[in-house]
XYZ file of C-alpha atoms in Angstrom:
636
model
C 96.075 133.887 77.948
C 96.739 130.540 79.492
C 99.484 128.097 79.291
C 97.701 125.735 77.733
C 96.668 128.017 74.735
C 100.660 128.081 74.327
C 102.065 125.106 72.396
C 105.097 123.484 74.114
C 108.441 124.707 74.026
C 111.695 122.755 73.948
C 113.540 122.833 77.222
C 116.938 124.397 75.396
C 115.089 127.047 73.972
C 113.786 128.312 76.816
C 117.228 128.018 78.788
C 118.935 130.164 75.784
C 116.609 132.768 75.419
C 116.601 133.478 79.496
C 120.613 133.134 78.940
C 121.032 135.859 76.400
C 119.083 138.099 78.241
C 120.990 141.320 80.090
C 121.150 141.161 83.755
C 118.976 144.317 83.911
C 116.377 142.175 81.953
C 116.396 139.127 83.743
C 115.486 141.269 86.719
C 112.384 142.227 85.108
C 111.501 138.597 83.472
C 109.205 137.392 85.954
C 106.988 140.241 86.207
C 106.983 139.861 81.974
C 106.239 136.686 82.585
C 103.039 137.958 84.877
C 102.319 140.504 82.157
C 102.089 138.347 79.054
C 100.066 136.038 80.722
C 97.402 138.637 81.159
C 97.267 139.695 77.306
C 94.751 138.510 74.212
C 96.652 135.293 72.251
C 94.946 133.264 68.911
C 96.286 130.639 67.358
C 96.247 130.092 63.464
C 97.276 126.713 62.380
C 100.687 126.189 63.925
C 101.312 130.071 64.707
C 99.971 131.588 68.382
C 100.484 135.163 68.249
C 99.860 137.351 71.490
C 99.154 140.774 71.339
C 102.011 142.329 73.746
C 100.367 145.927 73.299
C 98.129 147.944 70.598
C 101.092 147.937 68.228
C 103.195 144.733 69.205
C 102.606 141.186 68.333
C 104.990 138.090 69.663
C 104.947 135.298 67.323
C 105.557 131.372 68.475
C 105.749 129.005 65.829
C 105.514 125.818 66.113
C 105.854 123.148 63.449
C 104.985 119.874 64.444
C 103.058 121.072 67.499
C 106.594 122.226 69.599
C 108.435 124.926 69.043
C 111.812 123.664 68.465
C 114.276 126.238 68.013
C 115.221 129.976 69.320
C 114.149 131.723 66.002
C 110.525 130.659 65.979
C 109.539 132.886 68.536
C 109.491 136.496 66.687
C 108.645 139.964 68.426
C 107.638 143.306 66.465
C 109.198 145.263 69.339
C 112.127 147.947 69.076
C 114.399 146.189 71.149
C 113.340 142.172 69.304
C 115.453 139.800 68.992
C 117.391 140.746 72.838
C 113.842 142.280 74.408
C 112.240 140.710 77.694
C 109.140 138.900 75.990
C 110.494 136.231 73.748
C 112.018 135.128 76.927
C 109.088 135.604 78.804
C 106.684 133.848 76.029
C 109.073 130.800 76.473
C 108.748 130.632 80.565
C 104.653 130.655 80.057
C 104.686 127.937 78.273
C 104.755 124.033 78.563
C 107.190 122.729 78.559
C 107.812 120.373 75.877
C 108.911 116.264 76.219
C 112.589 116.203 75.035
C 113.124 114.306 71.253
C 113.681 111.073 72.293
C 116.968 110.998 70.058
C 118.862 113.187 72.390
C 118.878 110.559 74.700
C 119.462 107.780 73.038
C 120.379 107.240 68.373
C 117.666 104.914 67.033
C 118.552 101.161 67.404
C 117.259 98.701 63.960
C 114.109 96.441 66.287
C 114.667 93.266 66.925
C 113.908 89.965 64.229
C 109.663 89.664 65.122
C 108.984 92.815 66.892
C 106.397 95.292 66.011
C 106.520 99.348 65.076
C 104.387 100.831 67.430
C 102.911 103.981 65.482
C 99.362 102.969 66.441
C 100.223 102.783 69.946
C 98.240 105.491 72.310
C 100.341 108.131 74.143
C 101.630 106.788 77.562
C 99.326 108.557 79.832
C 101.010 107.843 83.775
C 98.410 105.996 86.372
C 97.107 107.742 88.935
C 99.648 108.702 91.205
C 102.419 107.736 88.789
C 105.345 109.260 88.572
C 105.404 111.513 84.816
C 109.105 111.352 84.633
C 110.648 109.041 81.918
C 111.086 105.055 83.353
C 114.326 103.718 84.911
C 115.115 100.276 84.106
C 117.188 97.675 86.137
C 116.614 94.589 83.584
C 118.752 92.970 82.402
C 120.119 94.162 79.269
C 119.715 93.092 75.558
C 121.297 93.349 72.539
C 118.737 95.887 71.391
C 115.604 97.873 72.307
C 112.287 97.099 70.693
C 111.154 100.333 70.674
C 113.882 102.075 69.233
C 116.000 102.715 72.581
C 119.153 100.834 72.161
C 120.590 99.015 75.810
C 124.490 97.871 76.032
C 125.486 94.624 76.331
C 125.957 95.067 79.666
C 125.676 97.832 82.674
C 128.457 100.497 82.322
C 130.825 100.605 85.246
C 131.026 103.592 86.094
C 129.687 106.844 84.922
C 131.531 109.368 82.148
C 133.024 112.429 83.027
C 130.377 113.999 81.250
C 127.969 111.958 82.562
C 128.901 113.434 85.927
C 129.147 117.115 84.971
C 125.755 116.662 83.770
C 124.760 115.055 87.066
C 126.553 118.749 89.156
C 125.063 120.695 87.102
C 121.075 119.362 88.006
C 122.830 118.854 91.733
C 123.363 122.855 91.509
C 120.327 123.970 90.067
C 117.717 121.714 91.911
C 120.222 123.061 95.544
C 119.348 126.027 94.305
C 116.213 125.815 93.785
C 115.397 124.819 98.231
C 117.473 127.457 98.973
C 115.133 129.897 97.637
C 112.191 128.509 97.761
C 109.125 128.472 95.742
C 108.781 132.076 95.991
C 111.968 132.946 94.711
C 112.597 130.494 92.125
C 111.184 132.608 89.352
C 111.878 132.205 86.003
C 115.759 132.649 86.047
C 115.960 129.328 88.326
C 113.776 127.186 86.100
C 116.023 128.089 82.733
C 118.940 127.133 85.300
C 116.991 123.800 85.594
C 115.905 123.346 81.956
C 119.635 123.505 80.700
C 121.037 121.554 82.917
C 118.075 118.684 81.920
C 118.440 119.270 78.448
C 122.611 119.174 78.916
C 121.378 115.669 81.097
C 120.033 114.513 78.154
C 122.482 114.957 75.700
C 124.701 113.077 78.144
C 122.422 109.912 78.467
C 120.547 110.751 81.676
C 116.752 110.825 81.095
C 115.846 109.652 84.580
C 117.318 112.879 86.412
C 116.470 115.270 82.698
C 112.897 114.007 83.491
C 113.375 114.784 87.421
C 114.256 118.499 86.369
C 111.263 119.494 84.075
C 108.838 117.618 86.407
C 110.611 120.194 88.954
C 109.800 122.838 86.604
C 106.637 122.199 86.190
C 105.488 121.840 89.652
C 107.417 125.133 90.460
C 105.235 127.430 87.871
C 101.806 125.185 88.999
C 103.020 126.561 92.376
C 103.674 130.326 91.591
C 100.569 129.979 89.697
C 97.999 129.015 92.770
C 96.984 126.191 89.857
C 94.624 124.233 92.197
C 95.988 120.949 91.596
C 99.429 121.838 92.572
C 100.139 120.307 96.176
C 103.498 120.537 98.076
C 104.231 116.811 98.492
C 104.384 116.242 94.446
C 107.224 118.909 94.854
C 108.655 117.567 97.634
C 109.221 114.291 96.162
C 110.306 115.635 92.546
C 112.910 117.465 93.874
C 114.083 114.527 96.044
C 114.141 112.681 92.841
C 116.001 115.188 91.190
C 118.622 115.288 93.898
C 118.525 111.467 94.337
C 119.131 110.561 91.292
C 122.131 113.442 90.246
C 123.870 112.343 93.312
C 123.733 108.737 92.505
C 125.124 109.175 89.094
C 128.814 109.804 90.464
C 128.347 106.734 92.976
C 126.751 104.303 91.311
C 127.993 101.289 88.982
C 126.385 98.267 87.115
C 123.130 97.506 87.378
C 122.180 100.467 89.782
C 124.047 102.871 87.102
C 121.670 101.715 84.405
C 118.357 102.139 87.083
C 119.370 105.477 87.887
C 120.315 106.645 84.314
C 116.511 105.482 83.238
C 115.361 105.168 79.420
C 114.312 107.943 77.164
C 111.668 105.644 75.616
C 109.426 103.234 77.415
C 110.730 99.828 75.585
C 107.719 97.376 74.437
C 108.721 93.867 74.169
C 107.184 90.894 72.352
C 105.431 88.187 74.896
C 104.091 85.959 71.913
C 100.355 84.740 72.329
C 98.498 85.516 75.735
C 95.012 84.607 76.978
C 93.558 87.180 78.558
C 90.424 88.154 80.589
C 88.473 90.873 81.929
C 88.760 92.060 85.276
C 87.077 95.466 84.886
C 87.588 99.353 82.954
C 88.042 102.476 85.141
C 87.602 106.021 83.966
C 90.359 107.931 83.656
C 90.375 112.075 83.970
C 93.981 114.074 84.688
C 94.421 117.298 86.000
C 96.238 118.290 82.942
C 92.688 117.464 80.898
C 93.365 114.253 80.068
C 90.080 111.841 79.714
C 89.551 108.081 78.848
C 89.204 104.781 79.974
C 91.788 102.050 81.289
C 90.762 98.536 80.549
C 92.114 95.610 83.363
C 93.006 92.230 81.850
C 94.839 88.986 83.425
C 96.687 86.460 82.442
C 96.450 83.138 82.305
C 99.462 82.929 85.131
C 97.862 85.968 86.828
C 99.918 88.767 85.664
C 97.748 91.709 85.116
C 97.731 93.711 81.620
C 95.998 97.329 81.107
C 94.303 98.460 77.561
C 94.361 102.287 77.619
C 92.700 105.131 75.609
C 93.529 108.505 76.960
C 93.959 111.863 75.110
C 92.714 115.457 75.944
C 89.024 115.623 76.354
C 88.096 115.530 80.153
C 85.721 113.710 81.589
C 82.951 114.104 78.847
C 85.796 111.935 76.937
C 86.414 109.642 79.392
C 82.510 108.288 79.559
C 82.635 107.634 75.479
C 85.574 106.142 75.334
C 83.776 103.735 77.700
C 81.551 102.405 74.599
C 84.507 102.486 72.070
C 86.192 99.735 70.363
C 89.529 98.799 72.495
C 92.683 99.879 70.185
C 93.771 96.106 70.206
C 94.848 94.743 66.716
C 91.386 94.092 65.262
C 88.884 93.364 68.137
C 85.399 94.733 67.968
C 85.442 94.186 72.066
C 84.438 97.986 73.387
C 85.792 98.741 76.865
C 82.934 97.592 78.910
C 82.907 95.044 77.107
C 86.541 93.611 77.522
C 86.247 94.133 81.060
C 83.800 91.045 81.257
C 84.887 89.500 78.509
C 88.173 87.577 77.272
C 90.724 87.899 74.167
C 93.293 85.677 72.913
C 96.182 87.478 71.277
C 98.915 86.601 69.817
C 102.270 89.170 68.507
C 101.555 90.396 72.027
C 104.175 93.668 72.952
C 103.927 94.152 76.525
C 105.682 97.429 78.591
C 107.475 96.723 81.707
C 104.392 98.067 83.160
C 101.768 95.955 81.649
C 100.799 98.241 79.406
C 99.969 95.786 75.917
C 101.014 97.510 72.962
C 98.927 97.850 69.685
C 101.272 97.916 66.884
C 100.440 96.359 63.587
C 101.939 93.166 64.100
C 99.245 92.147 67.016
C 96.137 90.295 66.376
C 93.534 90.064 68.826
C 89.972 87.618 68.729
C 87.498 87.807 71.625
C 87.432 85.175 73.747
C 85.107 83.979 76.808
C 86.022 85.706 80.092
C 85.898 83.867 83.595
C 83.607 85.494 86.517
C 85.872 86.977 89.320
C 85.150 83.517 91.340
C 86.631 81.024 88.486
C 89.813 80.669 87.724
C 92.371 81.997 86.767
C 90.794 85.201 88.316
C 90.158 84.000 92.022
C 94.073 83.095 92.540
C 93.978 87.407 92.556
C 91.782 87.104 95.937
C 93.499 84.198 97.265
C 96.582 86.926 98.640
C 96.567 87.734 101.907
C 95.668 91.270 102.232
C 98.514 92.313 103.850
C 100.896 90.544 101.214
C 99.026 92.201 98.717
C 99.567 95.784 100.360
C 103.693 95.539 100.939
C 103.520 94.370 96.504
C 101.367 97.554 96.054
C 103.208 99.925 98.127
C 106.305 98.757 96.519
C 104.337 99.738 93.161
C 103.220 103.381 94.732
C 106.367 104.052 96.458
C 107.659 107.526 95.896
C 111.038 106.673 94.671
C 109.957 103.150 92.978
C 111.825 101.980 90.085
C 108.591 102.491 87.482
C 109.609 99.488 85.433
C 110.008 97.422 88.352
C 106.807 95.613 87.724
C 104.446 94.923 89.840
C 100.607 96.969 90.340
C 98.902 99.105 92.488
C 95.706 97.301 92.986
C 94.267 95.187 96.161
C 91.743 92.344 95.458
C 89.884 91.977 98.584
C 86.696 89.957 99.964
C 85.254 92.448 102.741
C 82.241 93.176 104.663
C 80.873 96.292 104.229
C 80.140 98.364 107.843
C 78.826 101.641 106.502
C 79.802 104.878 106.147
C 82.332 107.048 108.241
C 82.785 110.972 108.060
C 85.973 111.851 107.995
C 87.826 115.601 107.772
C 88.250 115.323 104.050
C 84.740 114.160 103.587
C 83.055 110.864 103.985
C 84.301 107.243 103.020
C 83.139 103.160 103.220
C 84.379 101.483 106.316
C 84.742 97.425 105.395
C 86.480 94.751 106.996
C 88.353 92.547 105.335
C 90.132 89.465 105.749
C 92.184 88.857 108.793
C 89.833 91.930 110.663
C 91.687 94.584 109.479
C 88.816 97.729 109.013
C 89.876 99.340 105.645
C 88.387 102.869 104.448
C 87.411 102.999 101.082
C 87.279 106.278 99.160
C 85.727 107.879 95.589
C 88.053 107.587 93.390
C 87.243 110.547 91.396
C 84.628 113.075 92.443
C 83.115 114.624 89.171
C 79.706 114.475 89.921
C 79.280 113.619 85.941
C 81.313 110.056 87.140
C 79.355 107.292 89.453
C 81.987 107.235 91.848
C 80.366 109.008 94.882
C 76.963 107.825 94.472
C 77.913 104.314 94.141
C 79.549 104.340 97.085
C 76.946 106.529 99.323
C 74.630 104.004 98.169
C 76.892 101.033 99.556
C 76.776 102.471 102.873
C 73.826 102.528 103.063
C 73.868 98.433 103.487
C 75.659 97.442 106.280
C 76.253 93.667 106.561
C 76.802 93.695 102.330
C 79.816 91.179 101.599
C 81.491 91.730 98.340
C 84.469 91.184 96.282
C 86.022 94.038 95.406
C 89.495 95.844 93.447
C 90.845 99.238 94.994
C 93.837 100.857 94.067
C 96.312 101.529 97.317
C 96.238 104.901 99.020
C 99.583 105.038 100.854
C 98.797 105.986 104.992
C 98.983 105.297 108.309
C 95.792 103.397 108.268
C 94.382 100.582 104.995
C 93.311 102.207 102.569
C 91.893 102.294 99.227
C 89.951 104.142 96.096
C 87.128 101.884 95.011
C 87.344 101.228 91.353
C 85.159 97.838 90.579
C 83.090 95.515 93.012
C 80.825 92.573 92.676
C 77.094 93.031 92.286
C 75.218 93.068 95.360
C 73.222 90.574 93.957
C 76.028 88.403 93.288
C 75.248 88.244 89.335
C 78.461 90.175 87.101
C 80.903 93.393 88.734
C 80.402 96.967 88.856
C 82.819 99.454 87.350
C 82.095 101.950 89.628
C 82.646 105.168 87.690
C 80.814 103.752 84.748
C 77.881 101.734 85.798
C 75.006 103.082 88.526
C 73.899 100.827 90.983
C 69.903 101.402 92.275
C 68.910 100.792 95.534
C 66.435 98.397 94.450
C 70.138 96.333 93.620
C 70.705 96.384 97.179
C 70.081 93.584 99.276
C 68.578 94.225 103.165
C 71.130 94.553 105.472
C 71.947 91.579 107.374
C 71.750 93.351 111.019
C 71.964 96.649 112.262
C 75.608 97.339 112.649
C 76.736 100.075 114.952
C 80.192 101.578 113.547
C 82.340 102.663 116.261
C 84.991 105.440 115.439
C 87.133 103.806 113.495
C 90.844 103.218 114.808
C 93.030 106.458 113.398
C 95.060 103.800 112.192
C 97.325 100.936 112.798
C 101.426 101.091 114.724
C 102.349 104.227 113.019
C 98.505 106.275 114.116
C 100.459 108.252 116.587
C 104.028 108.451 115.245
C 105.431 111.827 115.724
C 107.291 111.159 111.738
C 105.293 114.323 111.128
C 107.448 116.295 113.381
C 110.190 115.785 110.411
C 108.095 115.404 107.781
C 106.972 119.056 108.058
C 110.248 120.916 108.354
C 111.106 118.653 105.130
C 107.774 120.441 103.675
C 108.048 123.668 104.789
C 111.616 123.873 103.187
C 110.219 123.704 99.760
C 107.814 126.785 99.684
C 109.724 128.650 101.944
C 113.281 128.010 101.166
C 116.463 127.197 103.605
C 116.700 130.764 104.856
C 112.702 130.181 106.472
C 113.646 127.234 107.886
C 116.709 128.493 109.542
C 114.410 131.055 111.753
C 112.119 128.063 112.870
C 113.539 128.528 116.162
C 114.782 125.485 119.126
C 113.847 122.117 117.795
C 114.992 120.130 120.815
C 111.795 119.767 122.396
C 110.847 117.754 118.868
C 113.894 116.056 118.797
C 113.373 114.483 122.389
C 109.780 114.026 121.453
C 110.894 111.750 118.354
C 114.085 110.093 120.235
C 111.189 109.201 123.071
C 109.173 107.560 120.399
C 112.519 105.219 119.082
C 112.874 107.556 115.991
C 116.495 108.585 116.964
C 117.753 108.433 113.387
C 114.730 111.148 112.559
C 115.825 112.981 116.015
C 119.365 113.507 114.084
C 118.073 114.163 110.688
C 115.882 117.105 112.027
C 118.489 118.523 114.617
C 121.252 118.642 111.454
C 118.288 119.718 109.174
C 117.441 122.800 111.498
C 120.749 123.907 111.933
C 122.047 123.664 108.732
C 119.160 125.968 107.415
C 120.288 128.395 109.988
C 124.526 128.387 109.710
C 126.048 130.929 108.219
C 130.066 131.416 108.889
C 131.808 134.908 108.589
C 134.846 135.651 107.542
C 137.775 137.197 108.887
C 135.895 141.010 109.063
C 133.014 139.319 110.132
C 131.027 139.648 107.043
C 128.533 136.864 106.001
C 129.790 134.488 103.660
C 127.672 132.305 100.825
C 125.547 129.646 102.784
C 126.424 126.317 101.892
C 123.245 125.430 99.484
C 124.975 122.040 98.799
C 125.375 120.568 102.269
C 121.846 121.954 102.758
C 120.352 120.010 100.289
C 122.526 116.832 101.062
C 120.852 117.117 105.202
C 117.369 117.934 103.436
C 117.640 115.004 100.975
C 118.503 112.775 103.840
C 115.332 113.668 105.416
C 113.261 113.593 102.839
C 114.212 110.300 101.546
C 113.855 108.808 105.075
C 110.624 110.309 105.949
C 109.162 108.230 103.118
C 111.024 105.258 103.939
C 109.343 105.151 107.688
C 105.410 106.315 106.410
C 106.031 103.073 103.689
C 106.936 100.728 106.307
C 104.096 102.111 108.918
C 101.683 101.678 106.147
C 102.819 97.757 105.186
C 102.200 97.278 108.979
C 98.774 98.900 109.017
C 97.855 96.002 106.952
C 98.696 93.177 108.943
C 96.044 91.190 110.166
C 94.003 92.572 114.192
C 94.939 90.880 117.214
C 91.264 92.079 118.330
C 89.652 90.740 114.746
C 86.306 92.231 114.534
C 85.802 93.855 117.660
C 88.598 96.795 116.298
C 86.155 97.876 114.264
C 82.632 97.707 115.501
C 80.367 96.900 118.110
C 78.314 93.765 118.790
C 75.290 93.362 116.585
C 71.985 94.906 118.059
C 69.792 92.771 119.047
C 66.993 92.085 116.201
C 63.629 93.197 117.240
């Protein structure tokens, strides 16, 4: 049995059911937990039942796709209803997105807007945060979407408010003190409560912050492959962020870090819209489909989704399907050459265009990527470009701040460069900055890799191209969509498959020199900090704490004119390791709260530094081309 033959379970439930256990069972949960997941399970319509032994079924039902309350998970053992494996049942399983009216009683919409029921699930970008969206807007009268806003940012928060906010302070403390290890199934109910208490209380930013916490902690315990230690890392700095702001903040920044349960579309009348290009679109939760790029008239870039389980077998159909638009015939290939005028537009703070039934959509010509209004996108400096895309990717960015994740970028391409994690396309762009280019998916079913093997194989190639920001110490991107080589149309790259015969002969031999490891921050010792801040997080404040003398790293990082992170990792360290005695000189409770406030302070910096080495990275080379490669041979 896997977790995802389980159907979701509602945060509460979970948290009750590990509640009323006995301590003697809540010893033995996690090793249930183990158990269960090793046993037969079959769903029939909305029922799953797993077969505990030869005699005992457990039974989750689940109405509606979630299971909702306490009694629909059933257990034909002796000791059913207060036994170990209802519990255990509920800590296998997903867990489920809160009801949106916890957060948040339904608000009437607005005179002109739309019902979204034909809307498609909000699936998050690549590398987008899955917790619900904070907002800092303004505020109206009313949501459109069903998510009502005050007239105007609350003051201060409630007392409740800020219980709420202790109580995910608490559990996510507790949760670095032990560690991945030992936060087993007790820790994560500790977690779910306190996010569903969060919601109840009108918190959905830090509720959110807590089950993406849970959910990273059982990928971890799992060894699920697509776990990695920085998601965590930054979750739980969100989690503790975000609860601690709650009792500081006011106004504006109260409303940001309280968030929205619901991600609010708003009417934006009749737009004009054109193609820019569709990328493929496969999760590691088995999510496939395709993501269609539109602009604006005034430049403002749109998206046109279809994503639902399916993979990536899914996400090459939905290539060749009709775009869920009001009633264009456009598929997405198609739109992503092509043009639409719409008008009853309802637009996310994201860009994401909804499809309700009050919008009407008509194709419309498109513009190549060298007319207008398209060029303006490559008229950007590159490094402008970069610092708006990094404030898009940041870890901690407010995700209805606006703004996207893509570069538009005229470059030459240099040829290929191996690197540890594989091989990627060296190009130079604008202003001589050298900027790796990477797959952005490597299914071998998608054209990502070959595409770009084949483009470094012609060296001397100029072409326009779209990449999507990879946050380092040097520029970088994933290639999603370039000009022909030719210079007739684009390529999406995980859709269409260039042939070498589209390949034009390479202007000169180029001879690629190592490229630069990477701009002012290449040999910042930030990872000196950066590590104990990761190492904390599978191994829990007690590891850290027998790390040993960090001065040598301190001096090494106050050499460097990091003093601030010299500080952060000297407190870090020996926090982890204090423990005060009493009287009799017994060992009393470490402090898990001023732990988390010194790791929190280093965590939070530690992405503030690698963001600002990484806008600098992009500024334009003193040395122009001469950073990058060698002279030309001479021809022959």
């Amino acid at each position: 049995m896997t977790a995802a033959q389980l159907p979701p379970v509602a945060p509460e439930v979970t948290a009750t059911l590990v509640e009323d256990l006995s301590p003697r069972l809540r010893k033995r949960l996690d090793g249930a937990v183990a158990k269960l997941g090793a046993r037969p399970a079959h769903r029939d319509g909305d029922t799953v039942t797993i077969a505990v032994d030869d005699e005992t079924e457990l039974r989750l039902h689940a109405p509606g796709g979630v299971v909702a309350t306490a009694d629909a998970i059933t257990c034909g053992c002796l000791l059913a209803p207060a036994c170990v494996h209802r519990a255990a049942a509920a800590c296998a399983a997903p867990v489920a997105d809160p009801a949106p009216d916890l957060a948040d009683p339904p608000a009437p919409a607005a005179p002109g807007s739309a019902a979204h029921p034909g809307e498609p699930a909000a699936v998050p970008h690549p590398g987008e945060p899955a917790a619900p969206a904070p907002s800092a807007a303004p505020a109206t009268t009313a949501a459109l979407d069903g998510d009502p806003v005050p007239e105007s940012p609350p003051e201060a928060a409630t007392e409740a408010q800020r219980a709420a906010a202790d109580a995910l302070w608490s559990a996510g403390a507790a949760v670095l003190e032990a560690g991945v290890d030992g936060a087993g199934a007790v820790a994560q109910s500790a977690l779910l409560r306190a996010a569903h208490t969060a919601r109840l209380r009108h918190l959905p930013r830090p509720a959110g912050a807590s089950l993406s916490v849970v959910t990273l902690l059982r990928a971890a315990r799992a060894g699920d492959p697509s776990y990695r230690t920085a998601d965590l890392v930054t979750a739980l700095a969100e989690l503790l962020g975000t609860a601690h702001r709650v009792g500081t903040a006011s106004g504006a920044e109260l409303a940001a870090v309280r968030g929205r349960a619901r991600r609010p579309y708003s009417p934006d009348g009749s737009l004009r819209l054109y193609g820019l290009f569709t990328e493929t679109v496969v999760t590691d939760s088995g999510h496939g489909g395709a993501r269609t790029w539109v602009a604006g008239a005034d430049g403002r870039l749109y998206t046109v989704g279809d994503v639902a389980p399916g993979g990536v077998g899914r996400a090459l159909g939905v290539a060749d399907r009709a775009v869920r638009l009001g009633d264009s015939a456009l598929t997405h290939r198609e739109l992503g050459r092509a043009g639409l005028a719409v008008s009853g537009a309802t637009v996310s703070p994201d860009g994401r265009l909804g499809a309700g039934k009050g919008v009407k959509a008509v194709s419309a010509r498109g513009a190549a990527w060298t007319q207008q209004p398209l060029a303006a996108l490559w008229e950007t400096p590159p490094s402008e470009q970069a610092a708006r895309a990094l404030r898009s990717t940041s870890r901690y960015a407010d995700p209805e701040g606006g703004g996207s994740d893509l570069l538009f970028l005229d470059v030459e391409l240099l040829g290929a460069v191996r690197e540890p994690g594989g091989t990627c396309l060296l190009a130079l762009c604008d202003g001589g900055v050298p900027v790796r280019l990477t797959v952005a998916d490597d299914d071998p079913a998608l054209a990502h890799r070959d595409n770009l093997m084949l483009l470094a194989t012609a060296p001397g190639t100029r072409l326009r191209i779209i990449g999507r920001l990879v946050p380092a110490l040097h520029p970088r991107l994933t290639l999603l969509a370039c000009s022909h080589p030719t210079g007739e149309g684009t390529i999406d790259l995980g859709l269409d498959r260039l042939r070498r015969a589209d390949l034009p002969d390479p202007v000169a031999p180029v001879h690629i020199a190592p490229p630069r490891p990477g701009g002012p921050g290449a040999h910042s010792p930030l990872h000196l900090l950066e590590r104990r801040v990761d190492q904390t997080v599978p191994a829990g404040r007690a590891a850290l704490g027998m790390l040993g003398d960090v001065t040598p790293d301190a001096s090494r990082l106050r050499r460097a004119g990091l003093p601030t992170a010299a500080g952060l990792l000297t407190a870090l360290c020996a926090s982890a390791g204090r423990r005060e005695r009493d009287l009799f000189g017994r060992l009393l409770p470490a402090d898990t709260d001023g732990f988390a406030t010194h790791w929190l302070a280093a965590a939070r910096y530690t992405a503030a530094v690698a963001e600002s080495l990484c806008t600098a990275a992009w500024q334009p080379a003193q040395d122009d081309r001469a950073a990058a490669v060698s002279a030309p041979a001479p021809s022959r």
